[in-house]
């Protein structure tokens, strides 16, 4: 069906609040006319211009990611549900850059989980084999983020998505 400007479209989105959808729609609306920044891994510096656009930098600054990943993980989960890969890349880079400077303890607190036991750490390495591909030592940021993804509260898909994204981004 063709839609024209001004048409109202009802969309059932079981994973997103109206606030989250407003952020996703705002991003899509802006990037319908502007090419999204290509996020290169590993990051070549802070996630701000010139690595990303001024608009994207301002967009990310509105999430309060420094205090809590709650809103960014909801937006990340919605972007994943809607298959908006450039938005996923941007949010993952933001989370990855945030956790890279943290200690393990800070990462666990940030994602709201406790440190894994040795048995759980073995399960994490088995679930994410790329954690040990390059060397035997796993960085604390990557391990803690992966651990947060594995140990997220039951049914909290946004928590899992954001922690996984942070682990991948922190490892690159």
Short mmCIF file of C-alpha atoms in Angstrom, two decimals:
data_model
loop_
_atom_site.label_atom_id
_atom_site.label_comp_id
_atom_site.label_asym_id
_atom_site.label_seq_id
_atom_site.Cartn_x
_atom_site.Cartn_y
_atom_site.Cartn_z
CA UNK A 1 0.00 0.00 0.00
CA UNK A 2 1.26 3.49 -0.83
CA UNK A 3 1.38 6.14 1.86
CA UNK A 4 1.46 9.86 1.43
CA UNK A 5 2.85 12.52 3.71
CA UNK A 6 0.41 13.21 6.49
CA UNK A 7 -1.13 9.73 6.42
CA UNK A 8 -1.48 8.13 9.83
CA UNK A 9 -0.17 4.61 10.14
CA UNK A 10 -0.83 2.43 13.15
CA UNK A 11 2.07 0.18 14.00
CA UNK A 12 2.04 -2.57 16.59
CA UNK A 13 5.44 -2.66 18.25
CA UNK A 14 5.43 -5.07 21.20
CA UNK A 15 8.99 -4.23 22.27
CA UNK A 16 8.88 -0.45 22.30
CA UNK A 17 7.39 2.33 24.36
CA UNK A 18 6.16 5.47 22.63
CA UNK A 19 9.27 7.33 23.90
CA UNK A 20 11.55 4.69 22.40
CA UNK A 21 9.68 4.74 19.09
CA UNK A 22 9.96 8.54 18.95
CA UNK A 23 13.77 8.21 19.16
CA UNK A 24 13.84 5.50 16.47
CA UNK A 25 11.51 7.44 14.15
CA UNK A 26 13.52 10.62 14.69
CA UNK A 27 16.72 8.75 13.70
CA UNK A 28 15.04 7.21 10.64
CA UNK A 29 13.52 10.53 9.59
CA UNK A 30 16.89 12.29 9.79
CA UNK A 31 18.69 9.51 7.96
CA UNK A 32 16.11 9.29 5.21
CA UNK A 33 17.78 12.48 3.95
CA UNK A 34 21.27 12.13 5.46
CA UNK A 35 23.66 9.21 5.16
CA UNK A 36 24.37 7.60 8.57
CA UNK A 37 27.96 7.64 9.73
CA UNK A 38 29.93 4.48 9.00
CA UNK A 39 31.15 3.27 12.37
CA UNK A 40 34.57 1.66 12.04
CA UNK A 41 35.88 -0.83 14.58
CA UNK A 42 37.98 -0.38 16.50
CA UNK A 43 36.93 3.18 17.20
CA UNK A 44 39.63 5.61 16.15
CA UNK A 45 38.87 8.01 18.98
CA UNK A 46 35.95 9.34 21.01
CA UNK A 47 32.51 8.80 19.52
CA UNK A 48 32.01 12.39 18.41
CA UNK A 49 32.67 14.42 15.26
CA UNK A 50 34.44 13.76 12.96
CA UNK A 51 33.83 10.00 13.59
CA UNK A 52 30.08 10.62 13.64
CA UNK A 53 28.00 13.56 12.49
CA UNK A 54 27.15 16.51 14.73
CA UNK A 55 23.52 15.42 14.58
CA UNK A 56 24.33 11.85 15.69
CA UNK A 57 26.53 13.15 18.50
CA UNK A 58 23.68 15.33 19.78
CA UNK A 59 21.28 12.41 19.39
CA UNK A 60 23.44 10.13 21.54
CA UNK A 61 23.96 12.80 24.20
CA UNK A 62 20.22 12.82 24.93
CA UNK A 63 20.12 9.22 26.23
CA UNK A 64 21.78 9.69 29.60
CA UNK A 65 23.92 6.62 28.88
CA UNK A 66 26.46 7.80 31.43
CA UNK A 67 24.03 7.22 34.28
CA UNK A 68 22.17 4.14 33.04
CA UNK A 69 21.83 2.12 29.83
CA UNK A 70 18.04 1.84 30.21
CA UNK A 71 16.90 4.09 27.35
CA UNK A 72 19.73 3.17 24.98
CA UNK A 73 19.10 -0.55 25.49
CA UNK A 74 15.39 -0.07 24.74
CA UNK A 75 16.25 1.84 21.56
CA UNK A 76 18.84 -0.80 20.65
CA UNK A 77 16.31 -3.58 21.13
CA UNK A 78 13.76 -1.75 18.98
CA UNK A 79 16.36 -1.05 16.27
CA UNK A 80 17.25 -4.75 16.31
CA UNK A 81 13.56 -5.74 16.08
CA UNK A 82 13.16 -3.38 13.11
CA UNK A 83 16.51 -4.39 11.49
CA UNK A 84 17.98 -0.85 11.46
CA UNK A 85 21.63 -1.88 11.29
CA UNK A 86 23.25 1.61 11.16
CA UNK A 87 21.38 2.61 14.34
CA UNK A 88 22.41 -0.66 16.00
CA UNK A 89 26.04 0.04 15.05
CA UNK A 90 25.89 3.58 16.46
CA UNK A 91 24.32 2.47 19.76
CA UNK A 92 26.69 -0.50 20.11
CA UNK A 93 29.66 1.80 19.56
CA UNK A 94 28.31 4.17 22.22
CA UNK A 95 27.92 1.34 24.74
CA UNK A 96 31.28 -0.16 23.79
CA UNK A 97 33.06 3.14 24.21
CA UNK A 98 31.35 3.58 27.56
CA UNK A 99 32.34 0.18 28.99
CA UNK A 100 35.91 0.18 27.64
CA UNK A 101 36.98 2.61 30.35
CA UNK A 102 35.19 0.73 33.15
CA UNK A 103 36.42 -1.89 35.56
CA UNK A 104 34.64 -5.24 35.71
CA UNK A 105 32.86 -4.19 38.89
CA UNK A 106 31.66 -0.96 37.27
CA UNK A 107 30.38 -2.83 34.21
CA UNK A 108 28.41 -5.30 36.31
CA UNK A 109 26.89 -2.42 38.27
CA UNK A 110 26.15 -0.50 35.05
CA UNK A 111 24.18 -3.43 33.59
CA UNK A 112 22.68 -4.36 36.97
CA UNK A 113 24.14 -7.87 37.33
CA UNK A 114 26.59 -9.53 39.70
CA UNK A 115 29.97 -10.96 38.72
CA UNK A 116 29.84 -14.50 37.28
CA UNK A 117 31.21 -17.52 39.08
CA UNK A 118 34.06 -19.50 37.48
CA UNK A 119 31.50 -21.97 36.09
CA UNK A 120 29.43 -19.14 34.64
CA UNK A 121 32.56 -17.56 33.13
CA UNK A 122 33.32 -20.86 31.39
CA UNK A 123 29.76 -20.85 30.02
CA UNK A 124 30.26 -17.27 28.81
CA UNK A 125 33.45 -18.26 26.96
CA UNK A 126 31.65 -21.26 25.44
CA UNK A 127 28.71 -19.06 24.38
CA UNK A 128 31.01 -16.34 22.97
CA UNK A 129 34.06 -18.27 21.66
CA UNK A 130 35.45 -15.16 19.95
CA UNK A 131 36.28 -13.81 23.42
CA UNK A 132 39.45 -15.94 23.44
CA UNK A 133 40.32 -16.10 19.75
CA UNK A 134 43.29 -13.70 19.81
CA UNK A 135 44.82 -14.49 23.17
CA UNK A 136 44.16 -16.34 26.38
CA UNK A 137 43.38 -13.18 28.34
CA UNK A 138 39.88 -11.76 28.05
CA UNK A 139 39.62 -8.01 28.59
CA UNK A 140 37.57 -7.14 31.64
CA UNK A 141 35.28 -4.87 29.59
CA UNK A 142 34.49 -7.61 27.09
CA UNK A 143 34.07 -10.33 29.69
CA UNK A 144 31.89 -8.24 31.94
CA UNK A 145 29.70 -7.07 29.06
CA UNK A 146 29.31 -10.61 27.75
CA UNK A 147 28.60 -11.77 31.28
CA UNK A 148 25.93 -9.11 31.64
CA UNK A 149 24.34 -10.32 28.41
CA UNK A 150 24.31 -13.94 29.57
CA UNK A 151 23.04 -13.11 33.03
CA UNK A 152 20.36 -10.55 32.15
CA UNK A 153 17.02 -10.77 33.94
CA UNK A 154 14.68 -13.33 32.37
CA UNK A 155 12.72 -11.83 29.49
CA UNK A 156 14.76 -8.61 29.37
CA UNK A 157 15.69 -8.73 25.68
CA UNK A 158 16.78 -5.09 25.65
CA UNK A 159 19.27 -5.84 28.43
CA UNK A 160 20.71 -8.79 26.52
CA UNK A 161 20.95 -6.84 23.24
CA UNK A 162 22.69 -3.86 24.82
CA UNK A 163 25.18 -5.95 26.80
CA UNK A 164 25.98 -8.10 23.76
CA UNK A 165 26.46 -5.00 21.62
CA UNK A 166 28.77 -3.51 24.24
CA UNK A 167 30.80 -6.73 24.42
CA UNK A 168 31.25 -6.88 20.66
CA UNK A 169 32.07 -3.20 20.38
CA UNK A 170 34.50 -3.29 23.32
CA UNK A 171 36.31 -6.27 21.76
CA UNK A 172 36.98 -4.54 18.44
#
